[in-house]
XYZ file of C-alpha atoms in Angstrom:
386
model
C 0.248 -0.114 -0.003
C 1.451 3.373 -1.085
C 1.448 6.513 0.817
C -1.513 8.059 -0.948
C -3.495 5.027 -0.244
C -2.609 4.966 3.521
C -3.442 8.578 3.892
C -6.952 7.737 2.105
C -7.306 4.902 4.636
C -6.680 7.209 7.667
C -9.274 9.660 6.085
C -11.966 7.046 5.612
C -11.111 5.877 9.396
C -11.352 9.192 10.877
C -14.493 10.091 8.963
C -16.207 6.739 10.413
C -15.366 7.688 13.791
C -16.597 10.866 13.502
C -20.081 9.550 12.336
C -20.322 7.066 15.060
C -22.938 8.129 17.598
C -21.850 6.041 20.452
C -18.694 4.531 21.990
C -19.782 1.157 20.824
C -20.452 2.140 17.130
C -17.203 3.891 17.276
C -15.278 0.809 18.486
C -16.919 -1.053 15.391
C -15.929 1.709 13.159
C -12.202 1.366 14.370
C -11.881 -2.231 13.955
C -13.520 -2.203 10.367
C -11.220 0.784 9.223
C -8.029 -0.778 10.712
C -8.735 -4.037 9.333
C -9.422 -2.385 5.902
C -6.506 0.025 6.177
C -3.923 -2.730 7.251
C -5.282 -5.318 4.498
C -6.130 -7.803 7.499
C -8.820 -10.455 7.808
C -9.618 -9.869 11.131
C -9.420 -6.914 13.907
C -10.397 -6.375 17.501
C -10.305 -3.126 19.806
C -9.556 -3.636 23.393
C -10.183 -1.250 26.412
C -7.425 -1.398 29.220
C -9.923 -1.707 32.367
C -7.438 -0.156 34.949
C -9.505 -1.126 38.127
C -9.648 -4.571 37.149
C -6.599 -5.165 35.452
C -7.949 -6.623 32.535
C -8.521 -5.815 28.786
C -12.048 -6.184 27.613
C -13.037 -6.494 23.882
C -15.006 -3.746 22.696
C -15.625 -4.698 19.035
C -14.124 -6.955 16.264
C -14.493 -7.147 12.441
C -14.011 -9.518 9.990
C -13.143 -13.327 10.274
C -10.116 -14.941 12.124
C -8.161 -17.337 10.106
C -8.642 -21.122 10.562
C -7.200 -22.085 14.132
C -7.315 -18.617 15.250
C -9.464 -17.684 18.018
C -11.999 -14.985 17.810
C -12.052 -12.441 20.955
C -15.815 -12.331 22.025
C -16.998 -8.792 22.357
C -17.376 -7.936 25.991
C -15.016 -10.811 26.947
C -11.935 -9.738 28.911
C -8.366 -11.166 29.381
C -6.282 -10.931 32.358
C -2.687 -9.327 32.075
C -1.036 -12.894 32.283
C -2.812 -13.850 28.894
C -2.508 -10.418 27.124
C 0.122 -8.610 28.730
C 3.864 -9.124 29.291
C 4.535 -12.293 30.840
C 4.441 -11.694 34.727
C 1.181 -9.470 34.243
C 2.874 -6.026 35.391
C -0.265 -3.614 35.149
C 0.484 -0.634 32.898
C 0.920 2.527 34.486
C 1.717 4.766 31.919
C 4.902 5.589 29.916
C 7.936 7.806 30.603
C 11.238 8.930 29.104
C 9.267 11.264 26.703
C 8.236 8.329 24.086
C 5.420 6.301 23.678
C 5.229 2.782 22.744
C 4.932 1.698 18.976
C 2.985 -1.214 17.548
C 4.928 -4.516 17.154
C 4.727 -7.513 14.999
C 3.710 -11.055 15.890
C 5.116 -13.117 13.188
C 3.263 -16.052 11.316
C 3.099 -19.163 13.239
C 5.379 -22.010 11.795
C 2.762 -24.528 9.961
C 1.914 -27.556 11.519
C 3.436 -27.032 15.060
C 1.506 -27.641 17.949
C 2.700 -24.588 19.935
C 5.451 -23.133 17.590
C 8.450 -20.909 18.737
C 7.833 -17.300 17.774
C 10.129 -14.353 18.345
C 7.909 -11.128 18.774
C 9.426 -7.778 16.919
C 9.381 -5.006 19.777
C 10.857 -1.886 19.589
C 13.003 -0.820 22.608
C 10.997 1.409 24.923
C 13.381 2.839 27.894
C 11.593 3.139 31.003
C 8.574 1.412 29.827
C 6.460 -1.013 32.109
C 3.465 -1.177 29.909
C 1.191 -3.736 28.158
C 2.284 -5.998 25.473
C 0.427 -9.036 24.021
C 2.072 -12.360 25.389
C 4.098 -14.431 22.939
C 1.821 -17.491 24.555
C -1.444 -15.504 23.813
C -0.721 -15.385 19.982
C 0.575 -18.829 19.472
C -2.644 -20.093 20.763
C -4.532 -17.737 18.083
C -2.171 -19.528 15.402
C -2.521 -16.245 13.208
C -0.850 -16.213 10.142
C 0.737 -12.947 11.605
C -0.340 -10.021 13.378
C 0.298 -6.356 14.308
C -0.691 -5.161 17.909
C -0.740 -1.298 18.434
C -1.231 0.224 21.870
C -3.925 2.817 22.073
C -2.227 5.507 24.294
C -3.957 8.482 25.690
C -2.159 11.409 27.436
C 0.717 9.151 28.529
C -1.459 6.127 29.780
C -2.327 2.821 28.039
C -5.954 3.088 26.847
C -6.137 -0.160 25.162
C -5.066 -2.100 22.087
C -5.781 -2.487 18.404
C -5.222 -6.126 17.139
C -4.989 -6.793 13.310
C -4.134 -10.150 11.844
C -3.703 -11.878 8.402
C -4.692 -15.441 7.009
C -2.009 -17.760 6.410
C -2.122 -17.074 2.661
C -1.600 -13.497 3.121
C 1.615 -11.443 2.603
C 2.837 -11.203 5.974
C 2.939 -7.876 8.133
C 6.273 -6.107 7.882
C 7.920 -3.057 10.006
C 6.361 -0.361 7.556
C 2.838 -1.741 8.446
C 3.927 -1.719 12.203
C 4.647 2.030 11.901
C 1.316 2.627 9.923
C -0.548 0.756 12.766
C 0.873 3.193 15.148
C -0.573 6.156 13.193
C -3.785 4.488 13.087
C -3.953 3.770 16.870
C -3.192 7.408 17.306
C -6.403 8.234 15.150
C -8.317 5.447 16.926
C -7.788 6.427 20.441
C -8.645 9.944 19.692
C -12.021 9.029 18.185
C -12.899 6.468 20.818
C -11.943 8.854 23.897
C -14.165 11.656 22.226
C -16.928 9.203 21.890
C -16.567 8.351 25.544
C -16.440 11.818 26.545
C -19.727 12.621 25.007
C -21.294 9.656 26.333
C -20.465 10.511 29.838
C -21.844 14.289 29.112
C -24.883 12.501 27.754
C -25.313 10.494 30.768
C -24.695 13.138 33.247
C -27.293 15.296 31.391
C -29.980 12.491 31.865
C -28.796 11.202 35.153
C -29.608 12.354 38.842
C -26.568 12.486 40.582
C -27.380 11.373 44.152
C -29.158 8.105 43.113
C -27.887 7.206 39.726
C -31.655 6.900 38.150
C -32.963 8.702 35.335
C -33.630 12.618 36.028
C -36.504 14.779 34.668
C -35.163 15.227 31.466
C -34.694 11.505 30.831
C -38.407 10.846 32.043
C -39.746 13.778 29.586
C -37.658 11.878 26.622
C -38.895 8.226 27.536
C -42.664 9.461 27.738
C -42.563 11.121 24.722
C -41.075 8.112 22.843
C -43.503 5.735 24.417
C -46.435 7.857 23.616
C -45.358 8.042 20.148
C -45.651 4.036 20.097
C -49.212 4.448 21.966
C -50.361 6.601 18.872
C -49.001 4.344 16.600
C -50.030 0.818 17.624
C -52.010 1.359 21.192
C -48.961 0.315 23.269
C -50.076 0.993 26.992
C -48.011 3.757 28.646
C -48.010 4.160 32.502
C -46.531 6.382 34.990
C -46.099 5.806 38.617
C -45.296 8.978 40.880
C -43.984 8.350 44.376
C -43.331 10.642 47.260
C -41.235 9.501 50.069
C -43.020 10.380 53.267
C -41.142 11.685 56.185
C -38.005 12.946 54.582
C -38.038 16.145 56.306
C -38.017 14.634 59.601
C -35.268 12.254 58.865
C -33.188 15.515 57.696
C -34.184 17.272 60.931
C -33.511 14.375 63.359
C -30.683 12.677 61.846
C -28.965 14.924 59.354
C -28.992 15.401 55.602
C -26.711 12.621 54.895
C -29.406 10.334 56.377
C -31.911 11.958 54.277
C -29.838 11.371 51.411
C -29.204 7.677 52.313
C -32.983 7.399 52.392
C -33.355 8.713 48.996
C -30.803 6.307 47.720
C -32.147 3.371 49.385
C -35.546 4.141 47.876
C -34.017 4.832 44.414
C -32.540 1.382 44.452
C -35.690 -0.157 45.395
C -37.625 1.495 42.859
C -35.116 0.048 40.005
C -35.017 -3.249 41.455
C -38.968 -3.467 41.367
C -39.531 -1.398 38.462
C -37.376 -3.891 36.338
C -40.266 -6.182 36.382
C -42.199 -3.949 33.955
C -41.500 -3.752 30.210
C -39.830 -0.609 28.777
C -39.498 0.731 32.307
C -37.456 3.652 33.507
C -36.841 4.641 37.054
C -36.066 8.065 38.044
C -36.122 11.037 40.314
C -38.098 13.939 39.441
C -36.386 16.189 42.335
C -36.641 16.350 46.128
C -38.392 13.294 47.533
C -40.391 12.971 44.307
C -39.607 9.659 42.182
C -41.167 8.024 39.242
C -41.601 4.902 37.109
C -42.387 4.944 33.411
C -43.403 1.956 31.638
C -44.298 1.105 27.826
C -45.863 -2.194 27.099
C -47.282 -3.587 30.441
C -50.732 -3.888 31.248
C -52.286 -1.426 33.547
C -53.228 -4.431 36.084
C -49.420 -5.210 35.790
C -48.256 -1.719 36.672
C -50.551 -1.265 39.745
C -49.693 -4.778 40.985
C -45.865 -3.494 41.061
C -46.808 -0.337 42.515
C -48.589 -2.230 45.307
C -45.377 -4.037 45.645
C -43.441 -1.119 45.879
C -45.585 0.569 48.532
C -45.301 -2.642 50.784
C -41.523 -2.523 50.436
C -40.867 0.805 50.871
C -42.975 0.876 54.295
C -40.198 -1.440 55.333
C -37.260 0.417 55.037
C -35.366 1.127 57.857
C -36.032 4.994 57.928
C -38.695 7.206 56.527
C -42.398 6.366 56.624
C -43.149 4.620 53.274
C -44.368 6.632 50.384
C -47.477 8.172 48.715
C -48.049 6.619 45.263
C -50.078 7.565 42.428
C -50.579 5.804 39.027
C -51.745 6.829 35.801
C -52.089 4.250 32.569
C -53.453 4.672 29.217
C -54.766 1.329 29.884
C -57.379 2.975 32.320
C -60.248 5.072 31.715
C -58.419 8.427 31.852
C -59.206 9.845 28.396
C -56.983 10.967 25.836
C -53.347 11.283 26.676
C -51.637 13.447 24.063
C -48.437 14.106 26.003
C -46.210 13.067 28.615
C -47.141 16.209 30.455
C -50.620 15.475 30.789
C -49.937 11.906 31.792
C -47.783 12.986 34.577
C -50.514 15.473 35.914
C -52.807 12.700 36.241
C -50.474 10.611 37.949
C -49.210 13.319 40.118
C -53.062 14.299 41.161
C -53.298 10.513 42.096
C -50.252 10.680 44.203
C -51.399 13.882 45.738
C -54.678 12.015 46.746
C -52.714 9.026 48.066
C -50.518 11.479 50.303
C -53.774 13.330 51.596
C -55.545 10.371 52.671
C -52.208 8.461 54.072
C -52.981 5.585 51.762
C -50.988 2.739 52.535
C -51.146 1.584 48.541
C -51.305 3.263 45.152
C -54.038 5.393 44.242
C -55.079 4.870 40.339
C -56.381 7.505 38.195
C -59.457 6.443 36.431
C -60.289 3.667 39.065
C -62.472 3.532 42.280
C -60.516 3.928 45.433
C -60.864 3.472 49.099
C -59.677 6.191 51.266
C -57.748 4.892 54.416
C -58.062 8.300 56.597
C -61.062 10.562 57.793
C -60.028 13.930 57.208
C -62.285 17.000 56.533
C -63.351 16.854 52.676
C -62.098 13.370 52.184
C -63.911 10.134 51.971
C -64.298 8.067 55.331
C -62.541 4.892 55.702
C -64.046 1.918 53.889
C -66.343 4.530 51.545
C -65.601 4.172 47.996
C -65.510 7.036 45.553
C -64.863 7.303 42.085
C -61.724 9.392 41.312
C -60.786 10.835 37.952
C -57.688 13.280 37.776
C -57.805 16.234 35.449
């Protein structure tokens, strides 16, 4: 491959990374682009998980040669398998130089465990990751090039490209080119990770890790599009954590935060029983659960279990819970805001009546407290939120 062709290959790879809309898509584009640029038959992109001391496969592309193992996506490998024998974890590079790609020559035909010599440039002061000889021997590839993905002087991951036994073996020039490709790849992948993190923060409640109000609005609008198209039942459960102020006043705000975190975990656990669900914190002591595809009765049963479990939390006074579902007679729901108003009105009724269970918009309710202007215990009234 001439210089012009290689420049075009780098440009194609950069454009593919720029078009990717997620870290996973960027990893797939990186594997496909690197394989094509290096005329390989198979390529894989690894992410170094520093805390676990493992390399995890983000994506692969192409087909491995006969006898060569595929790296399963999302599988991971410990240092003794893919790193320098001895398993030293990479902590960064010093000496003003970064590691270059290296070649793994083709295995000797017919050998069960052929001896190979890996061509590696000298890297003074480097204690970084290199694919082990044994690992590549087991893969029995016709030859491979391995390029460390380095960002800000620290190992980010690895790029692996191999060729079939009948292909032209990799040469030193290929290793140099792989190093250049690796710089493009790691920049694109790191940028996608940063964008994904920003998107996550924009849609995530920082205290509980649940979705936030923006995530709820988006989830409801997407679910209601399905409802308008094919009648998918869309439901919303709104919960208010009772007794938060008393916990804050008596035990401090850290205790109050722990109560919110515990209830958030409970909401996520129980909400997972519903299809198309999203657990979220709307703000303060108010939480919600959206569902798309579960029947109204299923949602009510989940809300009942949620109330029972919340009443057993070590602090707080349970929850007030309201439910609104397009599967109940609540009239047309043309927006997520309307469904939220319906569920919120039901939740307000549950709080005012100190109901131990959920109040459901569009259904008869049984009030559990005798307060002025409200139903007496056992008295049945029809309630419909507006």
